[in-house]
Amino acid sequence: MYSLAVNNGTLSDEQVSGLVHQALADPKLDGQRILVLIPDGTRTAPIPQMFRLLHQELSKRVAALDFLIALGTHNPMSEEQINHLVGVTHQERETTFKKVSIFNHLWDEPDTFISCGVISADEIAEISRGMLHQAVDVRVNKLVTEYDLIMICGPVFPHEVVGFSGGNKYFFPGIAGQEVIDLSHWLGALITSYEIIGTPGITPVRRLINRAASLISTPKLCLAMVVAPKTNQLAGLYIDKPESAWEAAAKLSAKLHIKYVDQPFKQVLSVMPQMYDDIWTAAKGMYKLEPVVADGGEVIIYAPHITEFSYTHGEILSQIGYHVRDYFLKQWDKFQAYPGGVLAHSTHLKGMGTFDPIQGEQARIRVTLATGISAERCAAHNLNYRDPATIRPAEWANREDEGILLVPKAGEILYRVSYSSFQATKSSGRGTYSASGLSEIQT
């Protein structure tokens, strides 16, 4: 492995370029066709720096150097957005980088995909610790078969579905077919975001996507980045096979991207930056703060610029709304036909809670939107509303002693109550990876 990291501060440009040069010096790369998987604009990372470094190191040596944006099911990016993502002008795209193709992952077009094989129901049951028992067709963007090497170039952060993002997650869900996306996200929802987010090591969801990635025969290399908090610069860079590069990066991310507090808060204001343009992506303002909201407390997602729940899944969300996990599990006949990925998003935003047919749904905390989405639409989706014009974020600052927390740029730093308090919460009955009560969804 080629790696550099600091616990405080950032790596210099010279350190980063030197490491990339060293890692890519292997003459075996000469003449190869290389496809680089990169994130879209909803991730903080120095993609412009890495784009130019990869071009500098490889463009004159390889037969092709192209980039594929691992959208998952996010909106495709326009040419202007792509140029901003990789840090080039339109003129540079037409001249300096004219031989480089940058593709959107066309996840909604069936012809995009090729099947790499099937993971059996028995293996899924073993991977999921008995939570699921169904086979899954592993489909992925067919571009991976048209190159000699796939490079993953993306950041690692705490993640609500898999524990920590990055690594083979750029294949699944990044450029995956709907089958693995739905299965992996629903598995994460069964475990719950509260339990899995920021969990170190190989979670069941990570094990699933690693297994799916093993069916892709094209050789892989990963540039796993750890971004220093409050910057767009690197604190760590790990270059190796996806599994080992990700593992090392996740350990540093756990040190830098998890903030511990002494006590939970009764109210949290999550201020969402412009890079999140719908609730589908801005829900990270809930995921990353849920662990430090007291029972009966409230998370407010403050994003006046957001006017839609989801640009790609809005119709389904209008049918199912936002609910705790057990709302779906205990009415599974009613909801089993809906995509698992959308059900998962619904439960992740609503958070922990209970449901029974008599007492109904009881969410642990309140989730309130202070966005451009109307009160009527929030109510129809089973979420609370607050007029964003009534909120001045500056007035929420420095009020931790009152039980109020302001997070100026929410979505990437995970907040947790300190270890002793967290363990006390866990011992109250929220067990990790429990399959109890989940037999209803086995097929």
Tab-separated table of C-alpha atoms in Angstrom:
chain	number	residue	atom	x	y	z
A	1	MET	CA	0.000	0.000	0.000
A	2	TYR	CA	1.084	3.570	-0.730
A	3	SER	CA	-0.146	5.921	1.975
A	4	LEU	CA	0.320	9.250	3.703
A	5	ALA	CA	-1.743	10.605	6.579
A	6	VAL	CA	-1.790	13.213	9.317
A	7	ASN	CA	-4.013	13.357	12.395
A	8	ASN	CA	-3.877	17.142	12.457
A	9	GLY	CA	-3.649	19.485	9.483
A	10	THR	CA	-3.477	18.526	5.821
A	11	LEU	CA	-1.107	16.952	3.350
A	12	SER	CA	0.747	19.364	1.103
A	13	ASP	CA	0.180	19.359	-2.654
A	14	GLU	CA	3.726	18.079	-3.054
A	15	GLN	CA	3.092	15.163	-0.714
A	16	VAL	CA	-0.081	14.174	-2.544
A	17	SER	CA	1.446	14.450	-6.008
A	18	GLY	CA	4.552	12.558	-4.875
A	19	LEU	CA	2.473	9.685	-3.513
A	20	VAL	CA	0.321	9.464	-6.652
A	21	HIS	CA	3.454	9.507	-8.810
A	22	GLN	CA	5.017	6.719	-6.765
A	23	ALA	CA	1.878	4.576	-6.797
A	24	LEU	CA	1.306	4.891	-10.540
A	25	ALA	CA	4.914	4.488	-11.676
A	26	ASP	CA	4.433	0.790	-12.471
A	27	PRO	CA	5.202	0.309	-16.190
A	28	LYS	CA	2.465	-2.339	-16.315
A	29	LEU	CA	0.005	0.558	-16.561
A	30	ASP	CA	1.508	1.681	-19.862
A	31	GLY	CA	-0.817	1.102	-22.789
A	32	GLN	CA	-3.788	0.161	-20.616
A	33	ARG	CA	-7.332	1.455	-20.847
A	34	ILE	CA	-8.193	2.974	-17.447
A	35	LEU	CA	-11.605	3.990	-16.112
A	36	VAL	CA	-11.731	6.126	-12.955
A	37	LEU	CA	-14.836	6.124	-10.731
A	38	ILE	CA	-15.420	9.472	-9.022
A	39	PRO	CA	-18.203	10.879	-6.798
A	40	ASP	CA	-20.754	13.454	-7.865
A	41	GLY	CA	-21.097	16.913	-6.347
A	42	THR	CA	-22.678	15.659	-3.094
A	43	ARG	CA	-19.303	14.689	-1.617
A	44	THR	CA	-16.534	16.935	-0.301
A	45	ALA	CA	-13.249	15.926	-1.904
A	46	PRO	CA	-10.391	17.514	-3.898
A	47	ILE	CA	-11.564	15.936	-7.136
A	48	PRO	CA	-10.038	18.750	-9.256
A	49	GLN	CA	-6.616	18.058	-7.736
A	50	MET	CA	-6.898	14.313	-8.286
A	51	PHE	CA	-8.273	14.715	-11.807
A	52	ARG	CA	-5.250	16.764	-12.862
A	53	LEU	CA	-2.792	14.481	-11.082
A	54	LEU	CA	-4.172	11.359	-12.740
A	55	HIS	CA	-4.114	13.074	-16.106
A	56	GLN	CA	-0.556	14.287	-15.509
A	57	GLU	CA	0.667	10.826	-14.518
A	58	LEU	CA	-1.205	8.700	-17.041
A	59	SER	CA	-2.474	10.555	-20.089
A	60	LYS	CA	0.720	10.165	-22.112
A	61	ARG	CA	1.247	6.548	-21.100
A	62	VAL	CA	-2.142	4.859	-21.385
A	63	ALA	CA	-4.413	3.971	-24.287
A	64	ALA	CA	-7.400	5.616	-22.597
A	65	LEU	CA	-8.048	7.563	-19.405
A	66	ASP	CA	-11.757	8.112	-18.819
A	67	PHE	CA	-13.947	8.951	-15.822
A	68	LEU	CA	-17.339	7.638	-14.744
A	69	ILE	CA	-19.389	9.554	-12.172
A	70	ALA	CA	-20.731	7.060	-9.629
A	71	LEU	CA	-24.180	8.578	-9.298
A	72	GLY	CA	-25.963	5.668	-7.663
A	73	THR	CA	-29.471	6.935	-8.383
A	74	HIS	CA	-28.683	10.654	-8.071
A	75	ASN	CA	-29.466	13.148	-10.808
A	76	PRO	CA	-27.126	13.136	-13.824
A	77	MET	CA	-24.727	16.057	-13.915
A	78	SER	CA	-24.768	18.695	-16.672
A	79	GLU	CA	-21.623	19.526	-18.621
A	80	GLU	CA	-21.253	22.713	-16.596
A	81	GLN	CA	-21.590	20.768	-13.344
A	82	ILE	CA	-19.087	18.164	-14.533
A	83	ASN	CA	-16.544	20.846	-15.417
A	84	HIS	CA	-16.966	22.321	-11.945
A	85	LEU	CA	-16.681	18.877	-10.352
A	86	VAL	CA	-13.308	18.161	-11.960
A	87	GLY	CA	-12.124	21.786	-11.829
A	88	VAL	CA	-11.680	22.595	-15.503
A	89	THR	CA	-13.008	25.191	-17.881
A	90	HIS	CA	-14.978	24.439	-21.024
A	91	GLN	CA	-11.943	25.511	-23.058
A	92	GLU	CA	-9.683	23.107	-21.157
A	93	ARG	CA	-12.121	20.253	-21.809
A	94	GLU	CA	-11.865	21.030	-25.506
A	95	THR	CA	-8.073	21.281	-25.524
A	96	THR	CA	-5.910	19.962	-22.667
A	97	PHE	CA	-8.366	17.220	-21.719
A	98	LYS	CA	-9.952	16.576	-25.112
A	99	LYS	CA	-9.009	12.888	-25.086
A	100	VAL	CA	-10.638	12.337	-21.685
A	101	SER	CA	-14.256	11.190	-21.629
A	102	ILE	CA	-16.321	11.869	-18.498
A	103	PHE	CA	-19.504	9.807	-18.299
A	104	ASN	CA	-22.594	10.038	-16.148
A	105	HIS	CA	-23.690	6.650	-14.847
A	106	LEU	CA	-26.999	6.184	-16.667
A	107	TRP	CA	-28.703	4.215	-13.912
A	108	ASP	CA	-32.220	4.574	-15.364
A	109	GLU	CA	-31.347	3.020	-18.739
A	110	PRO	CA	-31.485	-0.809	-18.794
A	111	ASP	CA	-28.885	-1.038	-21.568
A	112	THR	CA	-26.330	0.472	-19.165
A	113	PHE	CA	-25.817	-2.786	-17.297
A	114	ILE	CA	-24.231	-6.182	-17.553
A	115	SER	CA	-24.754	-9.053	-15.110
A	116	CYS	CA	-21.646	-10.295	-13.307
A	117	GLY	CA	-23.403	-13.238	-11.672
A	118	VAL	CA	-25.807	-14.086	-8.875
A	119	ILE	CA	-25.276	-14.273	-5.109
A	120	SER	CA	-27.405	-17.123	-3.797
A	121	ALA	CA	-30.143	-16.769	-1.199
A	122	ASP	CA	-28.207	-18.957	1.226
A	123	GLU	CA	-25.125	-16.764	0.934
A	124	ILE	CA	-27.212	-13.611	1.397
A	125	ALA	CA	-28.675	-15.165	4.541
A	126	GLU	CA	-25.179	-15.852	5.850
A	127	ILE	CA	-23.915	-12.370	4.966
A	128	SER	CA	-26.965	-10.660	6.489
A	129	ARG	CA	-26.914	-12.755	9.659
A	130	GLY	CA	-30.321	-14.181	8.872
A	131	MET	CA	-32.072	-10.877	8.143
A	132	LEU	CA	-32.590	-11.607	4.440
A	133	HIS	CA	-32.889	-14.794	2.423
A	134	GLN	CA	-33.098	-13.993	-1.267
A	135	ALA	CA	-30.808	-14.301	-4.256
A	136	VAL	CA	-29.600	-11.134	-5.964
A	137	ASP	CA	-28.490	-10.507	-9.536
A	138	VAL	CA	-25.270	-8.471	-9.477
A	139	ARG	CA	-25.565	-5.963	-12.313
A	140	VAL	CA	-23.063	-3.199	-12.912
A	141	ASN	CA	-22.313	-0.564	-15.560
A	142	LYS	CA	-20.975	-2.472	-18.566
A	143	LEU	CA	-18.188	0.074	-19.009
A	144	VAL	CA	-16.219	-1.904	-16.414
A	145	THR	CA	-15.769	-4.646	-19.012
A	146	GLU	CA	-14.344	-2.248	-21.604
A	147	TYR	CA	-11.236	-1.239	-19.654
A	148	ASP	CA	-8.127	-2.979	-18.343
A	149	LEU	CA	-8.170	-1.312	-14.924
A	150	ILE	CA	-10.847	0.349	-12.798
A	151	MET	CA	-9.623	3.044	-10.394
A	152	ILE	CA	-11.797	4.191	-7.530
A	153	CYS	CA	-11.028	7.768	-6.516
A	154	GLY	CA	-13.311	8.908	-3.732
A	155	PRO	CA	-13.519	10.054	-0.115
A	156	VAL	CA	-14.335	8.031	2.993
A	157	PHE	CA	-16.824	9.328	5.577
A	158	PRO	CA	-19.132	7.767	8.181
A	159	HIS	CA	-22.129	6.414	6.278
A	160	GLU	CA	-25.701	5.605	7.254
A	161	VAL	CA	-26.042	2.402	5.198
A	162	VAL	CA	-22.643	0.717	5.242
A	163	GLY	CA	-20.767	2.148	8.244
A	164	PHE	CA	-18.135	4.100	6.317
A	165	SER	CA	-18.390	5.120	2.672
A	166	GLY	CA	-15.811	4.645	-0.071
A	167	GLY	CA	-13.988	1.651	-1.497
A	168	ASN	CA	-16.227	-0.842	-3.280
A	169	LYS	CA	-19.222	1.355	-2.515
A	170	TYR	CA	-18.264	3.151	-5.725
A	171	PHE	CA	-19.408	0.004	-7.533
A	172	PHE	CA	-22.409	-0.718	-5.298
A	173	PRO	CA	-24.443	1.476	-5.300
A	174	GLY	CA	-22.216	3.869	-7.308
A	175	ILE	CA	-22.578	2.194	-10.718
A	176	ALA	CA	-24.839	-0.707	-9.763
A	177	GLY	CA	-28.124	-2.060	-10.976
A	178	GLN	CA	-31.189	-1.610	-8.823
A	179	GLU	CA	-31.096	-5.132	-7.361
A	180	VAL	CA	-27.969	-4.747	-5.217
A	181	ILE	CA	-28.838	-1.129	-4.424
A	182	ASP	CA	-32.209	-2.128	-2.996
A	183	LEU	CA	-30.937	-5.185	-1.163
A	184	SER	CA	-27.931	-3.471	0.430
A	185	HIS	CA	-29.851	-0.371	1.476
A	186	TRP	CA	-32.711	-2.375	2.935
A	187	LEU	CA	-30.234	-4.510	4.855
A	188	GLY	CA	-28.779	-1.302	6.279
A	189	ALA	CA	-32.282	-0.132	7.190
A	190	LEU	CA	-33.007	-3.396	9.005
A	191	ILE	CA	-29.883	-2.864	11.082
A	192	THR	CA	-30.879	0.853	11.294
A	193	SER	CA	-28.776	3.888	10.542
A	194	TYR	CA	-28.520	4.571	14.290
A	195	GLU	CA	-26.678	1.287	14.778
A	196	ILE	CA	-24.525	1.051	11.662
A	197	ILE	CA	-23.363	4.595	10.956
A	198	GLY	CA	-19.693	5.021	11.822
A	199	THR	CA	-19.339	1.349	12.807
A	200	PRO	CA	-15.714	0.277	12.254
A	201	GLY	CA	-14.708	-2.803	10.319
A	202	ILE	CA	-16.711	-4.993	7.983
A	203	THR	CA	-20.427	-4.509	8.593
A	204	PRO	CA	-22.913	-6.894	6.935
A	205	VAL	CA	-23.606	-4.280	4.246
A	206	ARG	CA	-19.889	-3.768	3.562
A	207	ARG	CA	-19.484	-7.533	3.332
A	208	LEU	CA	-22.318	-7.671	0.793
A	209	ILE	CA	-20.876	-5.001	-1.474
A	210	ASN	CA	-17.374	-6.483	-1.225
A	211	ARG	CA	-18.819	-9.839	-2.266
A	212	ALA	CA	-20.641	-8.237	-5.182
A	213	ALA	CA	-17.475	-6.419	-6.241
A	214	SER	CA	-15.565	-9.705	-6.258
A	215	LEU	CA	-17.728	-10.773	-9.210
A	216	ILE	CA	-16.316	-7.918	-11.321
A	217	SER	CA	-13.351	-9.519	-13.068
A	218	THR	CA	-11.604	-6.315	-14.170
A	219	PRO	CA	-8.569	-5.470	-11.971
A	220	LYS	CA	-9.159	-2.655	-9.479
A	221	LEU	CA	-7.109	0.020	-7.742
A	222	CYS	CA	-8.432	2.416	-5.117
A	223	LEU	CA	-7.315	5.918	-4.171
A	224	ALA	CA	-9.154	6.277	-0.855
A	225	MET	CA	-9.183	9.866	0.361
A	226	VAL	CA	-9.790	11.224	3.853
A	227	VAL	CA	-10.677	14.903	3.804
A	228	ALA	CA	-9.595	17.097	6.706
A	229	PRO	CA	-12.647	18.557	8.506
A	230	LYS	CA	-13.720	22.062	7.461
A	231	THR	CA	-11.466	21.886	4.376
A	232	ASN	CA	-11.399	20.432	0.888
A	233	GLN	CA	-7.866	19.145	1.402
A	234	LEU	CA	-6.578	15.713	2.243
A	235	ALA	CA	-5.580	14.505	5.677
A	236	GLY	CA	-4.932	11.035	4.283
A	237	LEU	CA	-4.529	9.188	0.999
A	238	TYR	CA	-4.339	5.396	0.703
A	239	ILE	CA	-3.629	3.662	-2.610
A	240	ASP	CA	-4.051	-0.100	-2.895
A	241	LYS	CA	-6.700	-2.697	-3.668
A	242	PRO	CA	-10.154	-1.359	-2.738
A	243	GLU	CA	-10.601	-3.467	0.389
A	244	SER	CA	-7.293	-2.605	2.053
A	245	ALA	CA	-7.192	1.052	0.951
A	246	TRP	CA	-10.718	1.557	2.258
A	247	GLU	CA	-9.975	-0.185	5.554
A	248	ALA	CA	-7.009	2.077	6.270
A	249	ALA	CA	-8.900	5.206	5.236
A	250	ALA	CA	-11.903	4.290	7.387
A	251	LYS	CA	-9.676	4.092	10.473
A	252	LEU	CA	-8.489	7.660	9.907
A	253	SER	CA	-12.017	8.827	9.084
A	254	ALA	CA	-13.168	7.430	12.425
A	255	LYS	CA	-10.619	9.680	14.135
A	256	LEU	CA	-11.385	12.812	12.123
A	257	HIS	CA	-15.054	12.606	11.178
A	258	ILE	CA	-16.688	11.549	14.442
A	259	LYS	CA	-17.238	14.242	17.061
A	260	TYR	CA	-18.088	13.184	20.603
A	261	VAL	CA	-20.249	15.207	22.979
A	262	ASP	CA	-20.919	14.647	26.676
A	263	GLN	CA	-24.720	14.721	26.628
A	264	PRO	CA	-27.505	14.471	24.040
A	265	PHE	CA	-29.302	17.620	22.882
A	266	LYS	CA	-32.994	18.395	22.936
A	267	GLN	CA	-32.786	20.341	19.672
A	268	VAL	CA	-30.325	20.317	16.762
A	269	LEU	CA	-30.239	22.697	13.800
A	270	SER	CA	-28.578	21.019	10.818
A	271	VAL	CA	-27.640	23.667	8.260
A	272	MET	CA	-27.338	21.961	4.885
A	273	PRO	CA	-24.919	23.322	2.266
A	274	GLN	CA	-25.895	23.952	-1.351
A	275	MET	CA	-24.326	20.696	-2.556
A	276	TYR	CA	-27.416	18.901	-1.250
A	277	ASP	CA	-30.284	19.863	-3.548
A	278	ASP	CA	-33.111	17.616	-2.305
A	279	ILE	CA	-34.076	15.793	0.883
A	280	TRP	CA	-32.821	12.518	-0.601
A	281	THR	CA	-29.279	13.854	-0.213
A	282	ALA	CA	-29.816	16.440	2.556
A	283	ALA	CA	-31.189	13.759	4.877
A	284	LYS	CA	-27.559	13.312	5.932
A	285	GLY	CA	-28.276	16.241	8.234
A	286	MET	CA	-30.453	13.809	10.173
A	287	TYR	CA	-28.328	10.660	9.829
A	288	LYS	CA	-25.175	12.273	11.193
A	289	LEU	CA	-26.949	13.925	14.149
A	290	GLU	CA	-29.520	11.339	15.227
A	291	PRO	CA	-27.174	9.711	17.791
A	292	VAL	CA	-26.912	12.942	19.831
A	293	VAL	CA	-30.592	13.871	19.876
A	294	ALA	CA	-32.274	13.067	23.191
A	295	ASP	CA	-35.427	10.957	23.286
A	296	GLY	CA	-38.294	13.274	22.417
A	297	GLY	CA	-35.889	15.813	20.927
A	298	GLU	CA	-35.857	17.390	17.490
A	299	VAL	CA	-33.629	17.630	14.426
A	300	ILE	CA	-34.365	20.581	12.147
A	301	ILE	CA	-33.012	20.300	8.618
A	302	TYR	CA	-32.467	23.914	7.607
A	303	ALA	CA	-32.153	24.274	3.837
A	304	PRO	CA	-34.285	27.064	2.337
A	305	HIS	CA	-32.859	26.238	-1.108
A	306	ILE	CA	-34.381	22.742	-1.188
A	307	THR	CA	-37.824	22.429	-2.780
A	308	GLU	CA	-38.110	18.677	-3.475
A	309	PHE	CA	-37.993	15.471	-1.467
A	310	SER	CA	-36.262	13.635	-4.313
A	311	TYR	CA	-35.772	14.476	-7.952
A	312	THR	CA	-35.529	10.791	-8.818
A	313	HIS	CA	-37.746	9.003	-6.271
A	314	GLY	CA	-40.273	11.686	-5.368
A	315	GLU	CA	-43.320	9.853	-6.687
A	316	ILE	CA	-42.672	6.763	-4.575
A	317	LEU	CA	-41.936	8.843	-1.488
A	318	SER	CA	-45.263	10.630	-1.921
A	319	GLN	CA	-46.949	7.211	-1.746
A	320	ILE	CA	-45.134	5.794	1.291
A	321	GLY	CA	-44.085	8.877	3.280
A	322	TYR	CA	-41.420	8.763	6.010
A	323	HIS	CA	-41.723	6.139	8.722
A	324	VAL	CA	-39.762	4.151	11.278
A	325	ARG	CA	-38.502	0.723	10.261
A	326	ASP	CA	-41.175	-1.294	12.075
A	327	TYR	CA	-43.974	0.632	10.351
A	328	PHE	CA	-42.934	-1.158	7.177
A	329	LEU	CA	-41.955	-4.494	8.715
A	330	LYS	CA	-45.220	-4.987	10.560
A	331	GLN	CA	-47.218	-4.153	7.436
A	332	TRP	CA	-44.884	-5.943	5.040
A	333	ASP	CA	-47.614	-7.260	2.733
A	334	LYS	CA	-48.528	-3.641	2.022
A	335	PHE	CA	-44.992	-2.409	1.331
A	336	GLN	CA	-42.931	-5.332	0.027
A	337	ALA	CA	-43.409	-4.318	-3.620
A	338	TYR	CA	-41.742	-0.933	-3.106
A	339	PRO	CA	-37.998	-0.525	-3.849
A	340	GLY	CA	-35.887	-1.384	-0.805
A	341	GLY	CA	-33.631	1.596	-1.392
A	342	VAL	CA	-36.538	4.037	-1.100
A	343	LEU	CA	-37.973	2.295	1.966
A	344	ALA	CA	-34.508	2.495	3.513
A	345	HIS	CA	-34.225	6.238	2.895
A	346	SER	CA	-37.641	6.698	4.488
A	347	THR	CA	-36.642	4.879	7.682
A	348	HIS	CA	-33.242	6.549	7.855
A	349	LEU	CA	-34.749	10.029	7.845
A	350	LYS	CA	-37.518	9.207	10.303
A	351	GLY	CA	-35.106	7.477	12.667
A	352	MET	CA	-35.604	4.977	15.456
A	353	GLY	CA	-39.080	4.174	16.726
A	354	THR	CA	-41.822	1.611	17.171
A	355	PHE	CA	-45.099	0.613	15.554
A	356	ASP	CA	-48.036	-1.553	16.464
A	357	PRO	CA	-51.537	-1.655	14.935
A	358	ILE	CA	-53.243	-0.325	18.078
A	359	GLN	CA	-50.928	2.424	19.339
A	360	GLY	CA	-49.650	3.294	15.893
A	361	GLU	CA	-46.237	4.761	15.080
A	362	GLN	CA	-44.024	6.239	17.774
A	363	ALA	CA	-40.862	7.937	16.496
A	364	ARG	CA	-38.050	8.447	18.998
A	365	ILE	CA	-37.439	12.050	17.895
A	366	ARG	CA	-39.080	14.737	15.782
A	367	VAL	CA	-37.748	15.431	12.300
A	368	THR	CA	-38.619	18.908	11.048
A	369	LEU	CA	-37.966	20.422	7.632
A	370	ALA	CA	-37.221	24.144	7.407
A	371	THR	CA	-36.896	24.178	3.647
A	372	GLY	CA	-38.659	25.399	0.525
A	373	ILE	CA	-41.074	22.475	0.850
A	374	SER	CA	-44.516	23.569	2.076
A	375	ALA	CA	-46.147	22.647	5.376
A	376	GLU	CA	-48.820	20.729	3.500
A	377	ARG	CA	-46.313	18.564	1.633
A	378	CYS	CA	-44.319	17.921	4.818
A	379	ALA	CA	-47.480	16.761	6.602
A	380	ALA	CA	-48.427	14.538	3.667
A	381	HIS	CA	-44.994	12.882	3.955
A	382	ASN	CA	-45.322	12.462	7.764
A	383	LEU	CA	-42.683	15.071	8.599
A	384	ASN	CA	-42.867	18.253	10.660
A	385	TYR	CA	-42.584	21.742	9.160
A	386	ARG	CA	-41.072	25.011	10.245
A	387	ASP	CA	-40.958	28.203	8.224
A	388	PRO	CA	-37.260	28.753	7.381
A	389	ALA	CA	-37.822	32.513	7.544
A	390	THR	CA	-38.284	32.166	11.302
A	391	ILE	CA	-34.799	30.721	11.744
A	392	ARG	CA	-31.612	32.762	11.999
A	393	PRO	CA	-28.798	30.225	12.390
A	394	ALA	CA	-26.508	32.717	14.134
A	395	GLU	CA	-29.004	32.865	17.009
A	396	TRP	CA	-28.547	29.127	17.577
A	397	ALA	CA	-24.796	29.333	18.126
A	398	ASN	CA	-23.115	28.685	21.491
A	399	ARG	CA	-26.228	27.349	23.187
A	400	GLU	CA	-25.025	23.853	24.047
A	401	ASP	CA	-25.602	24.543	27.747
A	402	GLU	CA	-29.281	25.022	26.894
A	403	GLY	CA	-29.414	21.664	25.107
A	404	ILE	CA	-29.341	23.277	21.663
A	405	LEU	CA	-26.740	22.432	19.017
A	406	LEU	CA	-25.979	24.321	15.806
A	407	VAL	CA	-24.168	22.413	13.044
A	408	PRO	CA	-23.181	25.034	10.409
A	409	LYS	CA	-22.289	22.533	7.666
A	410	ALA	CA	-24.081	19.325	8.418
A	411	GLY	CA	-23.925	16.093	6.445
A	412	GLU	CA	-20.407	14.728	6.807
A	413	ILE	CA	-19.291	14.845	10.450
A	414	LEU	CA	-20.951	12.185	12.601
A	415	TYR	CA	-21.901	13.276	16.120
A	416	ARG	CA	-22.014	10.786	18.948
A	417	VAL	CA	-22.449	10.893	22.693
A	418	SER	CA	-19.211	9.964	24.443
A	419	TYR	CA	-18.428	6.289	24.861
A	420	SER	CA	-19.772	5.733	28.381
A	421	SER	CA	-23.104	7.389	27.607
A	422	PHE	CA	-23.301	5.638	24.236
A	423	GLN	CA	-22.777	2.238	25.861
A	424	ALA	CA	-25.498	3.006	28.412
A	425	THR	CA	-27.870	3.749	25.546
A	426	LYS	CA	-26.912	0.571	23.722
A	427	SER	CA	-27.465	-1.538	26.849
A	428	SER	CA	-31.025	-0.244	27.107
A	429	GLY	CA	-32.121	-2.619	24.369
A	430	ARG	CA	-30.885	-1.315	21.029
A	431	GLY	CA	-28.771	-4.325	20.124
A	432	THR	CA	-26.416	-4.351	17.172
A	433	TYR	CA	-27.415	-6.405	14.105
A	434	SER	CA	-30.236	-8.202	15.879
A	435	ALA	CA	-32.401	-10.299	13.569
A	436	SER	CA	-35.176	-10.497	16.159
A	437	GLY	CA	-38.571	-9.680	14.717
A	438	LEU	CA	-37.304	-9.503	11.132
A	439	SER	CA	-38.452	-12.923	9.913
A	440	GLU	CA	-41.428	-11.306	8.201
A	441	ILE	CA	-39.266	-10.027	5.400
A	442	GLN	CA	-37.424	-13.221	4.540
A	443	THR	CA	-38.349	-14.584	1.117
